[in-house]
mmCIF file of C-alpha atoms in Angstrom:
data_model
loop_
_atom_site.group_PDB
_atom_site.id
_atom_site.type_symbol
_atom_site.label_atom_id
_atom_site.label_comp_id
_atom_site.label_asym_id
_atom_site.label_seq_id
_atom_site.Cartn_x
_atom_site.Cartn_y
_atom_site.Cartn_z
ATOM 1 C CA UNK A 1201 12.366 -22.259 -1.125
ATOM 2 C CA UNK A 1202 14.989 -22.696 2.061
ATOM 3 C CA UNK A 1203 15.945 -26.105 3.074
ATOM 4 C CA UNK A 1204 14.937 -25.844 7.066
ATOM 5 C CA UNK A 1205 18.428 -25.486 8.654
ATOM 6 C CA UNK A 1206 18.574 -22.273 6.483
ATOM 7 C CA UNK A 1207 15.611 -21.312 7.912
ATOM 8 C CA UNK A 1208 16.596 -22.547 11.361
ATOM 9 C CA UNK A 1209 19.719 -20.393 11.204
ATOM 10 C CA UNK A 1210 17.808 -17.221 10.048
ATOM 11 C CA UNK A 1211 14.814 -17.645 12.569
ATOM 12 C CA UNK A 1212 17.748 -18.237 15.530
ATOM 13 C CA UNK A 1213 20.559 -16.836 14.344
ATOM 14 C CA UNK A 1214 23.771 -18.594 16.601
ATOM 15 C CA UNK A 1215 27.452 -16.339 17.472
ATOM 16 C CA UNK A 1216 25.350 -13.341 16.642
ATOM 17 C CA UNK A 1217 27.404 -9.903 18.282
ATOM 18 C CA UNK A 1218 30.685 -9.439 18.386
ATOM 19 C CA UNK A 1219 33.646 -9.720 20.076
ATOM 20 C CA UNK A 1220 34.923 -6.752 22.175
ATOM 21 C CA UNK A 1221 39.153 -7.070 21.955
ATOM 22 C CA UNK A 1222 38.736 -9.833 18.206
ATOM 23 C CA UNK A 1223 42.498 -11.480 17.447
ATOM 24 C CA UNK A 1224 40.364 -11.203 13.709
ATOM 25 C CA UNK A 1225 38.015 -9.205 12.653
ATOM 26 C CA UNK A 1226 37.144 -8.980 8.377
ATOM 27 C CA UNK A 1227 33.897 -7.386 6.657
ATOM 28 C CA UNK A 1228 33.403 -8.324 3.583
ATOM 29 C CA UNK A 1229 30.527 -6.800 1.050
ATOM 30 C CA UNK A 1230 28.257 -6.811 -1.962
ATOM 31 C CA UNK A 1231 27.669 -3.649 -3.338
ATOM 32 C CA UNK A 1232 25.888 -5.508 -6.009
ATOM 33 C CA UNK A 1233 22.600 -7.339 -3.000
ATOM 34 C CA UNK A 1234 23.710 -4.435 -0.370
ATOM 35 C CA UNK A 1235 25.094 -7.538 2.306
ATOM 36 C CA UNK A 1236 27.027 -6.791 4.405
ATOM 37 C CA UNK A 1237 29.440 -9.075 6.493
ATOM 38 C CA UNK A 1238 31.034 -8.510 9.533
ATOM 39 C CA UNK A 1239 33.147 -12.425 11.206
ATOM 40 C CA UNK A 1240 35.225 -11.413 14.602
ATOM 41 C CA UNK A 1241 37.768 -13.802 15.756
ATOM 42 C CA UNK A 1242 38.606 -14.459 18.798
ATOM 43 C CA UNK A 1243 42.429 -16.914 18.353
ATOM 44 C CA UNK A 1244 43.984 -18.757 20.527
ATOM 45 C CA UNK A 1245 47.752 -19.222 21.964
ATOM 46 C CA UNK A 1246 47.679 -22.172 19.752
ATOM 47 C CA UNK A 1247 45.838 -20.332 16.988
ATOM 48 C CA UNK A 1248 42.389 -21.707 17.686
ATOM 49 C CA UNK A 1249 39.643 -20.536 16.974
ATOM 50 C CA UNK A 1250 38.076 -20.023 20.475
ATOM 51 C CA UNK A 1251 35.166 -18.179 19.874
ATOM 52 C CA UNK A 1252 32.962 -16.721 16.721
ATOM 53 C CA UNK A 1253 30.693 -13.693 16.347
ATOM 54 C CA UNK A 1254 28.667 -11.885 13.062
ATOM 55 C CA UNK A 1255 27.039 -9.669 12.648
ATOM 56 C CA UNK A 1256 25.066 -9.205 9.391
ATOM 57 C CA UNK A 1257 23.134 -6.612 7.200
ATOM 58 C CA UNK A 1258 22.242 -8.304 4.241
ATOM 59 C CA UNK A 1259 18.774 -10.888 3.846
ATOM 60 C CA UNK A 1260 17.906 -14.597 5.336
ATOM 61 C CA UNK A 1261 20.293 -16.487 3.471
ATOM 62 C CA UNK A 1262 23.377 -13.564 3.965
ATOM 63 C CA UNK A 1263 22.596 -14.542 7.838
ATOM 64 C CA UNK A 1264 22.160 -17.597 7.951
ATOM 65 C CA UNK A 1265 25.334 -18.257 6.244
ATOM 66 C CA UNK A 1266 26.654 -16.096 8.568
ATOM 67 C CA UNK A 1267 25.330 -18.279 11.321
ATOM 68 C CA UNK A 1268 27.065 -21.242 10.319
ATOM 69 C CA UNK A 1269 29.972 -20.284 8.954
ATOM 70 C CA UNK A 1270 30.411 -19.099 12.566
ATOM 71 C CA UNK A 1271 29.420 -22.941 13.522
ATOM 72 C CA UNK A 1272 31.901 -24.038 11.455
ATOM 73 C CA UNK A 1273 34.944 -22.315 12.719
ATOM 74 C CA UNK A 1274 34.534 -22.730 16.098
ATOM 75 C CA UNK A 1275 37.060 -24.900 17.724
ATOM 76 C CA UNK A 1276 39.054 -25.142 14.430
ATOM 77 C CA UNK A 1277 43.194 -24.373 14.106
ATOM 78 C CA UNK A 1278 43.655 -21.288 11.729
ATOM 79 C CA UNK A 1279 44.901 -23.782 8.612
ATOM 80 C CA UNK A 1280 41.375 -25.440 9.080
ATOM 81 C CA UNK A 1281 39.046 -22.658 8.598
ATOM 82 C CA UNK A 1282 41.279 -21.229 5.836
ATOM 83 C CA UNK A 1283 39.619 -24.716 4.442
ATOM 84 C CA UNK A 1284 36.287 -23.850 4.949
ATOM 85 C CA UNK A 1285 34.787 -23.081 1.810
ATOM 86 C CA UNK A 1286 31.516 -21.129 1.153
ATOM 87 C CA UNK A 1287 31.008 -25.243 -1.226
ATOM 88 C CA UNK A 1288 30.657 -26.395 2.943
ATOM 89 C CA UNK A 1289 28.606 -23.574 4.718
ATOM 90 C CA UNK A 1290 26.080 -24.193 1.585
ATOM 91 C CA UNK A 1291 26.324 -28.201 1.807
ATOM 92 C CA UNK A 1292 26.065 -27.178 5.461
ATOM 93 C CA UNK A 1293 22.809 -26.057 5.089
ATOM 94 C CA UNK A 1294 21.696 -28.443 2.750
ATOM 95 C CA UNK A 1295 22.449 -25.789 0.134
ATOM 96 C CA UNK A 1296 20.162 -21.913 -0.792
ATOM 97 C CA UNK A 1297 19.028 -21.286 -4.343
ATOM 98 C CA UNK A 1298 21.015 -20.655 -7.047
ATOM 99 C CA UNK A 1299 20.322 -16.903 -6.834
ATOM 100 C CA UNK A 1300 22.157 -17.214 -2.647
ATOM 101 C CA UNK A 1301 25.430 -18.800 -3.091
ATOM 102 C CA UNK A 1302 26.701 -14.933 -3.056
ATOM 103 C CA UNK A 1303 26.230 -15.449 0.127
ATOM 104 C CA UNK A 1304 27.495 -18.355 0.647
ATOM 105 C CA UNK A 1305 30.382 -16.299 -0.703
ATOM 106 C CA UNK A 1306 30.673 -12.934 1.445
ATOM 107 C CA UNK A 1307 30.601 -15.974 4.168
ATOM 108 C CA UNK A 1308 33.934 -17.330 2.950
ATOM 109 C CA UNK A 1309 36.028 -14.226 2.346
ATOM 110 C CA UNK A 1310 34.563 -12.564 5.197
ATOM 111 C CA UNK A 1311 35.939 -15.290 7.615
ATOM 112 C CA UNK A 1312 39.499 -15.375 5.067
ATOM 113 C CA UNK A 1313 39.332 -11.543 5.718
ATOM 114 C CA UNK A 1314 39.565 -11.646 9.747
ATOM 115 C CA UNK A 1315 41.791 -14.721 9.278
ATOM 116 C CA UNK A 1316 43.728 -12.391 6.800
ATOM 117 C CA UNK A 1317 43.635 -9.695 10.145
ATOM 118 C CA UNK A 1318 44.432 -12.149 13.039
ATOM 119 C CA UNK A 1319 47.845 -13.232 10.723
ATOM 120 C CA UNK A 1320 48.707 -8.852 9.870
ATOM 121 C CA UNK A 1321 48.236 -8.383 13.327
ATOM 122 C CA UNK A 1322 50.463 -10.996 14.986
ATOM 123 C CA UNK A 1323 52.758 -10.195 12.087
ATOM 124 C CA UNK A 1324 52.231 -14.047 11.601
ATOM 125 C CA UNK A 1325 52.129 -15.412 7.554
ATOM 126 C CA UNK A 1326 48.701 -18.287 7.608
ATOM 127 C CA UNK A 1327 49.363 -20.624 4.236
ATOM 128 C CA UNK A 1328 47.018 -20.308 1.916
ATOM 129 C CA UNK A 1329 46.158 -17.094 2.638
ATOM 130 C CA UNK A 1330 45.602 -14.262 0.193
ATOM 131 C CA UNK A 1331 44.514 -10.853 0.586
ATOM 132 C CA UNK A 1332 40.935 -10.511 0.733
ATOM 133 C CA UNK A 1333 38.314 -8.402 -1.594
ATOM 134 C CA UNK A 1334 36.338 -5.761 0.367
ATOM 135 C CA UNK A 1335 33.364 -6.578 -2.341
ATOM 136 C CA UNK A 1336 33.419 -9.844 -3.322
ATOM 137 C CA UNK A 1337 32.097 -9.094 -7.476
ATOM 138 C CA UNK A 1338 36.145 -6.707 -6.713
ATOM 139 C CA UNK A 1339 37.916 -7.472 -10.290
ATOM 140 C CA UNK A 1340 35.224 -9.521 -12.034
ATOM 141 C CA UNK A 1341 34.934 -6.505 -14.533
ATOM 142 C CA UNK A 1342 38.657 -6.251 -15.166
ATOM 143 C CA UNK A 1343 38.891 -10.188 -16.544
ATOM 144 C CA UNK A 1344 40.229 -11.167 -12.674
ATOM 145 C CA UNK A 1345 43.285 -9.919 -11.397
ATOM 146 C CA UNK A 1346 46.344 -11.137 -11.836
ATOM 147 C CA UNK A 1347 49.037 -11.994 -9.083
#
């Protein structure tokens, strides 16, 4: 059911833990399944992500997507990290079962939330970054948010 890469990142997660005095911290959850994901970023003066760590409470797929997401953003610029989508996380893991796709969405949103936190702390705007949702199902019942 799960790819070898998903199993590897679940059983041997990369970058687990937290970063003290992180440049940005993003926490998102999914009330429907109970997964909670927190991503910590250490970003240098040039806007490059030096370090990325995570703490996730959830299923194996949530742990695996958190692990892969931190791997994908390390060494990237803030703008490049913004391009790491749930699809990119899933592809890097050689796919996820359809019922676990929401875990990759959590990873994308957690990255965006950490970047948003970084931007707010530094009084900067990151082009293309929108205010993240705390719950990935926010706004679904209302038919989406108007911008």
